[in-house]
Amino acid sequence: MDQKGLGITRAILFCRQLDPDQDVNRRAIEKELGSQIRFFPLPCSGRVDPLYLMRALESGADKVYLITCPEGACRHREGNLRAKKRIAYTQGLIEEIGLDRERLELIITSAGDRKTIDELTRDILAREGVTSSVNPNDADIEK
Amino acid sequence: MITAERKPIKEIKEMLAPYRKILVVGCGSCVAECAAGGEKEVGLLSSALRMDAKASGKEIEIREMTLDRQCVYEFIDQLTEVIDQYDVVLSLACGAGVQAVAEVFPRVHILPALNTTFLGETKEAGLWVENCRGCGDCKLGVFAAVCPVTRCAKGLFNGPCGGSKTDRCEVDPDVPCAWQLIVSRLEDTGRLDLLRKVHPPADWSKQQGKGPRKIKREDQRT
Ligand code: SF4
Ligand code: SF4
């Protein structure tokens, strides 16, 4: 299992609106990667607090992802823009303690091709270089 | 409210270097409103300090606490039970709060995590602006509730300097000319006649030169 996940632990915070079946869809990957992955569904990505991101890092995540709806598609209008600002703020904070800002990453999904949370997660794993269980179509993640 | 900003973590770390057990104490009032020293900011700073210590192999222990107000004894007293267990208090209150805690606990080392900045208002989410310098002789009544001491870059009492352009201050075009605001508000509220009065320069003896100011009210004392 370590090899599968490259030994990295990740926290994935995501907007629940992205995938109405997120509960079911994330289970397969949770099973595959065990403690190397933790999901935190949010009612809207704009509700993310820098404190959640810090606590996720502090509790051992090597990488924290925040996945938002496409720009302009937030149900609460500007949630994903707010998410972007909060990621930037927290990146500034971790840089102050000498951590790489890349430990926090914002992923804005593409409006053209809606994906479920398991597909989005497999795209992330593929990008990290985890080759098993990869969804072949990872081209539409915008950083 | 009193506004403040967090000090750079580097500076906070330098101050904390000799200590191991740290009590991080926020204030739930002014500095929480300006997102500098409330419960969330206590959490963020504590997390950052713990992660930093871990990365550098330093052993620290942090307890997070936030008082409703850090400048009032009744709230500060909540520290009495725990304060002896820590080597230092890192306070996220304004300068008044830091000193109030220090006064209550004369033997405790207490350090400021914030730079206290000004008296101001929350203009919009994430924007705080200075609008009072605490001059001790408030003239808002004659200036249509726009403070020329604070909001006019030159602190003028008897009309504009003449340099404003399209209602902006000549010193900083991002800021509206305070005198433009004063005159418009007096006009809108039918009080332009107030402008006839000539005001002497501000009496700064009410603010400065006699050490720290004090307000004492017998009716409030026990
Ligand atoms: S210590 Fe008092 S004045 Fe200072 S921020 Fe807290 S409530 Fe405001
Ligand atoms: S006149 Fe003095 S007390 Fe009144 S708002 Fe201005 S600085 Fe504050």
Coordinates of C-alpha atoms and ligand atoms in Angstrom, one line a residue:
Chain A
M1 CA 0.0 0.0 0.0
D2 CA 2.9 2.3 0.7
Q3 CA 4.2 1.8 -2.8
K4 CA 0.8 2.5 -4.2
G5 CA 0.6 5.8 -2.5
L6 CA 4.3 6.7 -2.6
G7 CA 4.3 6.9 1.2
I8 CA 2.8 10.3 1.1
T9 CA -0.1 11.2 3.3
R10 CA -2.6 13.6 1.9
A11 CA -5.6 15.5 3.1
I12 CA -8.1 16.4 0.4
L13 CA -10.6 19.1 1.3
F14 CA -13.3 19.5 -1.3
C15 CA -16.5 21.3 -2.1
R16 CA -19.4 18.8 -1.6
Q17 CA -21.2 20.4 -4.5
L18 CA -18.7 18.9 -6.9
D19 CA -20.0 15.4 -6.5
P20 CA -23.5 14.5 -5.1
D21 CA -22.3 10.9 -4.6
Q22 CA -19.0 11.9 -2.8
D23 CA -19.8 9.7 0.1
V24 CA -19.8 6.5 -2.0
N25 CA -17.3 7.6 -4.6
R26 CA -14.4 8.3 -2.2
R27 CA -14.7 5.0 -0.4
A28 CA -12.8 2.9 -2.9
I29 CA -9.7 5.2 -2.7
E30 CA -9.9 5.4 1.0
K31 CA -9.8 1.6 1.0
E32 CA -6.8 1.5 -1.3
L33 CA -4.7 4.1 0.4
G34 CA -5.8 3.7 4.0
S35 CA -4.3 6.2 6.3
Q36 CA -2.4 7.9 3.5
I37 CA -5.5 9.7 2.4
R38 CA -8.1 11.7 4.3
F39 CA -11.1 13.4 2.9
F40 CA -12.8 16.5 4.3
P41 CA -16.0 17.4 2.5
L42 CA -16.9 21.1 2.9
P43 CA -20.4 22.6 2.2
C44 CA -18.6 25.1 0.0
S45 CA -14.8 25.5 -0.7
G46 CA -15.2 29.1 0.5
R47 CA -15.9 27.8 4.0
V48 CA -12.3 26.5 4.3
D49 CA -10.5 28.1 7.1
P50 CA -6.7 28.5 7.1
L51 CA -6.9 26.8 10.5
Y52 CA -8.2 23.6 8.9
L53 CA -5.3 23.7 6.5
M54 CA -2.8 24.2 9.2
R55 CA -4.3 21.5 11.4
A56 CA -4.2 19.1 8.5
L57 CA -0.5 19.7 7.9
E58 CA 0.2 19.6 11.6
S59 CA -1.6 16.2 12.0
G60 CA 0.9 14.8 9.5
A61 CA -0.3 15.4 6.0
D62 CA 2.6 15.9 3.6
K63 CA 0.3 17.5 1.1
V64 CA -3.1 19.2 1.5
Y65 CA -5.3 19.7 -1.5
L66 CA -8.3 21.9 -1.7
I67 CA -10.6 21.1 -4.6
T68 CA -13.1 23.8 -5.7
C69 CA -15.9 24.1 -8.2
P70 CA -14.9 25.8 -11.5
E71 CA -14.5 29.5 -11.4
G72 CA -17.9 31.3 -11.8
A73 CA -19.7 28.1 -10.9
C74 CA -19.8 28.4 -7.1
R75 CA -23.3 27.9 -5.8
H76 CA -22.5 30.5 -3.1
R77 CA -21.2 32.9 -5.8
E78 CA -17.7 33.6 -4.6
G79 CA -16.8 30.7 -2.5
N80 CA -14.0 29.4 -4.7
L81 CA -12.5 32.8 -5.0
R82 CA -12.4 33.0 -1.3
A83 CA -10.8 29.6 -1.1
K84 CA -8.0 30.8 -3.4
K85 CA -7.3 33.7 -1.1
R86 CA -7.3 31.5 2.0
I87 CA -4.9 29.1 0.4
A88 CA -2.6 32.0 -0.5
Y89 CA -2.8 33.3 3.0
T90 CA -1.9 29.9 4.5
Q91 CA 0.9 29.4 2.0
G92 CA 2.4 32.7 3.2
L93 CA 2.1 31.5 6.8
I94 CA 3.8 28.1 6.2
E95 CA 6.6 29.8 4.2
E96 CA 7.3 31.8 7.3
I97 CA 8.2 28.6 9.1
G98 CA 10.3 27.4 6.2
L99 CA 7.8 25.0 4.7
D100 CA 7.4 24.7 0.9
R101 CA 4.2 26.6 -0.2
E102 CA 3.5 23.6 -2.6
R103 CA 2.5 21.6 0.5
L104 CA -0.8 23.3 0.0
E105 CA -2.4 23.2 -3.4
L106 CA -5.6 24.6 -4.8
I107 CA -7.3 22.6 -7.6
I108 CA -10.0 24.4 -9.5
T109 CA -11.9 21.9 -11.5
S110 CA -12.8 22.4 -15.1
A111 CA -16.2 23.6 -16.1
G112 CA -16.2 21.5 -19.3
D113 CA -15.8 18.1 -17.8
R114 CA -17.4 17.5 -14.4
K115 CA -15.7 14.7 -12.5
T116 CA -16.6 12.8 -9.4
I117 CA -14.4 13.0 -6.3
D118 CA -12.8 9.6 -6.9
E119 CA -11.9 10.6 -10.5
L120 CA -10.4 13.9 -9.3
T121 CA -8.4 12.1 -6.6
R122 CA -7.0 9.6 -9.1
D123 CA -6.0 12.5 -11.3
I124 CA -4.1 13.9 -8.3
L125 CA -2.4 10.5 -7.6
A126 CA -1.5 10.3 -11.3
R127 CA 0.2 13.7 -11.2
E128 CA 2.1 12.7 -8.0
G129 CA 3.4 9.7 -10.0
V130 CA 1.3 7.1 -8.4
T131 CA 0.7 4.9 -11.4
S132 CA -1.7 2.3 -10.2
S133 CA -5.4 2.9 -10.5
V134 CA -4.9 5.9 -12.6
N135 CA -7.7 7.5 -14.5
P136 CA -6.3 8.1 -18.0
N137 CA -7.9 11.5 -18.3
D138 CA -6.2 13.9 -16.0
A139 CA -5.8 16.7 -18.5
D140 CA -8.5 19.0 -17.2
I141 CA -7.1 19.8 -13.8
E142 CA -6.2 23.4 -13.7
K143 CA -3.6 24.4 -11.1
Chain B
M1 CA -11.8 49.1 18.2
I2 CA -8.1 48.6 18.6
T3 CA -6.4 47.1 15.5
A4 CA -3.3 45.0 15.4
E5 CA -1.2 42.8 13.1
R6 CA 0.7 39.7 13.9
K7 CA 4.5 40.1 14.2
P8 CA 6.6 38.1 11.7
I9 CA 7.0 34.5 12.9
K10 CA 10.8 35.0 12.8
E11 CA 10.5 37.7 15.4
I12 CA 8.2 35.7 17.6
K13 CA 10.5 32.7 17.4
E14 CA 13.4 34.8 18.5
M15 CA 11.5 36.0 21.5
L16 CA 10.4 32.5 22.4
A17 CA 13.8 30.9 21.9
P18 CA 14.6 30.5 25.7
Y19 CA 11.2 28.9 26.6
R20 CA 9.8 25.5 26.3
K21 CA 6.3 25.6 27.8
I22 CA 4.3 28.3 26.2
L23 CA 0.8 29.6 27.0
V24 CA -0.6 31.3 23.9
V25 CA -3.4 33.6 24.9
G26 CA -5.8 35.4 22.5
C27 CA -8.3 38.1 23.1
G28 CA -11.9 37.6 21.8
S29 CA -12.7 41.3 21.4
C30 CA -11.0 44.0 19.3
V31 CA -8.1 41.9 17.9
A32 CA -10.5 39.0 17.1
E33 CA -12.6 41.4 15.1
C34 CA -9.5 42.5 13.1
A35 CA -8.5 38.8 12.6
A36 CA -5.2 39.3 14.4
G37 CA -5.6 37.8 17.9
G38 CA -8.8 35.8 18.3
E39 CA -9.2 32.1 18.9
K40 CA -8.5 31.3 15.2
E41 CA -5.3 33.3 15.1
V42 CA -4.2 31.6 18.4
G43 CA -4.8 28.3 16.6
L44 CA -2.9 29.3 13.5
L45 CA 0.1 30.7 15.3
S46 CA 0.3 27.8 17.7
S47 CA 0.1 25.3 14.8
A48 CA 2.8 27.2 13.0
L49 CA 5.1 27.3 16.1
R50 CA 4.6 23.6 16.8
M51 CA 5.4 22.6 13.3
D52 CA 8.4 24.8 13.2
A53 CA 9.7 23.4 16.5
K54 CA 9.2 19.9 15.3
A55 CA 11.1 20.6 12.1
S56 CA 14.0 22.0 14.0
G57 CA 14.0 19.3 16.6
K58 CA 13.1 21.6 19.4
E59 CA 10.7 20.3 22.1
I60 CA 8.0 22.7 23.0
E61 CA 4.6 22.5 24.6
I62 CA 1.8 24.9 23.8
R63 CA -1.5 25.5 25.4
E64 CA -4.0 27.6 23.5
M65 CA -6.4 29.9 25.4
T66 CA -8.6 32.9 24.4
L67 CA -10.1 35.3 26.9
D68 CA -13.2 37.4 26.1
R69 CA -11.1 40.5 26.9
Q70 CA -7.5 40.6 27.9
C71 CA -7.7 44.1 29.5
V72 CA -10.2 43.4 32.2
Y73 CA -9.3 41.7 35.4
E74 CA -12.4 39.5 35.6
F75 CA -11.3 37.8 32.4
I76 CA -7.6 37.8 33.0
D77 CA -8.3 35.9 36.2
Q78 CA -9.1 32.8 34.1
L79 CA -5.3 32.4 33.7
T80 CA -4.7 32.2 37.4
E81 CA -5.2 28.4 37.5
V82 CA -2.9 27.5 34.7
I83 CA -0.3 30.3 34.3
D84 CA 2.2 28.8 36.8
Q85 CA 2.5 25.7 34.6
Y86 CA 4.1 27.7 31.8
D87 CA 7.5 29.3 31.2
V88 CA 6.0 32.2 29.2
V89 CA 2.8 33.7 28.0
L90 CA 2.6 34.7 24.4
S91 CA -0.2 37.2 24.2
L92 CA -2.2 38.0 21.1
A93 CA -3.9 41.0 22.7
C94 CA -3.2 44.6 22.0
G95 CA -0.5 46.4 24.0
A96 CA -3.1 47.2 26.6
G97 CA -4.0 43.6 27.1
V98 CA -0.4 42.4 27.3
Q99 CA 0.3 44.9 30.0
A100 CA -2.8 44.2 31.9
V101 CA -1.9 40.5 32.1
A102 CA 1.7 41.4 33.1
E103 CA 0.3 43.6 35.9
V104 CA -1.8 40.8 37.3
F105 CA 1.0 38.3 37.2
P106 CA 4.2 40.3 38.2
R107 CA 6.5 37.3 38.1
V108 CA 5.4 35.9 34.7
H109 CA 7.3 36.4 31.5
I110 CA 4.9 37.8 29.0
L111 CA 5.6 38.5 25.3
P112 CA 3.6 40.3 22.6
A113 CA 2.8 38.4 19.4
L114 CA 1.1 41.4 17.8
N115 CA 2.0 44.9 16.7
T116 CA -0.8 47.2 18.0
T117 CA -1.6 49.6 15.3
F118 CA -4.6 52.1 15.6
L119 CA -8.1 52.8 16.6
G120 CA -10.4 52.2 13.7
E121 CA -13.4 50.7 12.2
T122 CA -14.1 47.6 10.1
K123 CA -14.8 49.2 6.7
E124 CA -15.6 46.0 4.9
A125 CA -14.6 42.4 5.2
G126 CA -10.8 42.3 5.6
L127 CA -10.4 46.1 5.6
W128 CA -9.8 48.2 8.7
V129 CA -9.2 51.9 8.7
E130 CA -8.0 54.3 11.3
N131 CA -10.5 57.0 12.2
C132 CA -9.6 58.2 15.7
R133 CA -6.3 59.2 17.3
G134 CA -7.8 59.4 20.8
C135 CA -6.9 63.1 21.0
G136 CA -8.9 63.5 24.3
D137 CA -10.9 66.5 23.0
C138 CA -13.4 65.1 20.5
K139 CA -14.7 67.6 18.0
L140 CA -16.8 65.3 15.9
G141 CA -19.9 67.3 16.8
V142 CA -18.7 70.3 14.8
F143 CA -17.1 68.4 12.0
A144 CA -20.1 66.3 11.0
A145 CA -18.7 63.2 12.6
V146 CA -15.7 63.1 10.3
C147 CA -12.4 63.4 12.3
P148 CA -10.0 65.9 10.8
V149 CA -7.3 65.0 13.3
T150 CA -7.1 61.5 11.9
R151 CA -8.6 61.5 8.5
C152 CA -7.2 64.8 7.2
A153 CA -3.5 64.1 6.4
K154 CA -2.6 67.5 7.6
G155 CA -4.9 67.5 10.6
L156 CA -6.6 70.8 9.5
F157 CA -9.4 72.3 11.6
N158 CA -10.4 75.3 9.5
G159 CA -11.1 74.1 6.0
P160 CA -9.3 72.1 3.2
C161 CA -5.7 72.7 2.2
G162 CA -6.8 73.3 -1.4
G163 CA -4.8 70.4 -2.8
S164 CA -7.5 67.8 -3.2
K165 CA -8.4 66.6 -6.6
T166 CA -11.9 65.3 -7.4
D167 CA -12.6 64.7 -3.7
R168 CA -9.4 62.8 -3.1
C169 CA -6.7 63.7 -0.7
E170 CA -3.6 65.1 -2.3
V171 CA -1.3 63.1 0.0
D172 CA -2.9 59.8 -0.9
P173 CA -5.4 59.6 -3.8
D174 CA -6.8 56.4 -2.4
V175 CA -8.2 58.3 0.6
P176 CA -11.2 60.7 0.3
C177 CA -10.4 64.3 1.3
A178 CA -11.7 64.6 4.9
W179 CA -12.7 68.2 4.3
Q180 CA -14.7 67.2 1.3
L181 CA -16.6 64.7 3.5
I182 CA -17.0 67.3 6.3
V183 CA -18.5 69.9 4.0
S184 CA -20.7 67.5 2.2
R185 CA -22.1 66.0 5.4
L186 CA -22.7 69.5 6.9
E187 CA -24.5 70.5 3.7
D188 CA -26.6 67.4 3.6
T189 CA -27.6 67.8 7.2
G190 CA -28.3 71.6 6.9
R191 CA -25.5 72.7 9.2
L192 CA -23.1 74.6 6.9
D193 CA -23.3 77.5 9.4
L194 CA -21.0 75.5 11.7
L195 CA -18.2 76.3 9.3
R196 CA -18.2 79.9 10.3
K197 CA -16.5 79.1 13.6
V198 CA -12.8 79.4 13.6
H199 CA -11.1 76.6 15.6
P200 CA -7.9 77.1 17.5
P201 CA -5.2 74.4 17.0
A202 CA -5.8 71.1 18.7
D203 CA -4.9 71.1 22.4
W204 CA -2.5 68.2 22.5
S205 CA -1.9 68.6 26.2
K206 CA -5.0 66.5 26.6
Q207 CA -3.3 63.7 24.8
Q208 CA 0.4 64.0 25.4
G209 CA 3.1 65.2 27.6
K210 CA 1.8 64.0 31.0
G211 CA 2.5 60.3 30.8
P212 CA -0.2 57.7 30.4
R213 CA -3.7 59.0 30.5
K214 CA -6.3 57.8 32.9
I215 CA -10.1 57.8 33.1
K216 CA -11.4 57.7 36.6
R217 CA -15.2 57.6 37.3
E218 CA -16.3 57.4 40.9
D219 CA -19.7 56.1 39.9
Q220 CA -18.1 53.1 38.3
R221 CA -15.8 52.3 41.2
T222 CA -16.6 49.9 44.0
Ligands
SF4_1 S1 -7.1 43.5 25.4 FE1 -8.9 44.8 25.6 S2 -8.5 46.5 24.2 FE2 -7.0 45.0 23.8 S3 -7.9 43.8 22.1 FE3 -8.5 42.8 23.9 S4 -10.5 43.7 24.4 FE4 -9.5 45.1 23.0
SF4_2 S1 -11.5 64.5 17.3 FE1 -10.1 63.3 18.7 S2 -11.4 61.9 19.9 FE2 -12.7 62.7 18.2 S3 -12.4 61.1 16.6 FE3 -10.9 62.7 16.2 S4 -9.0 62.0 17.3 FE4 -10.8 60.8 18.0

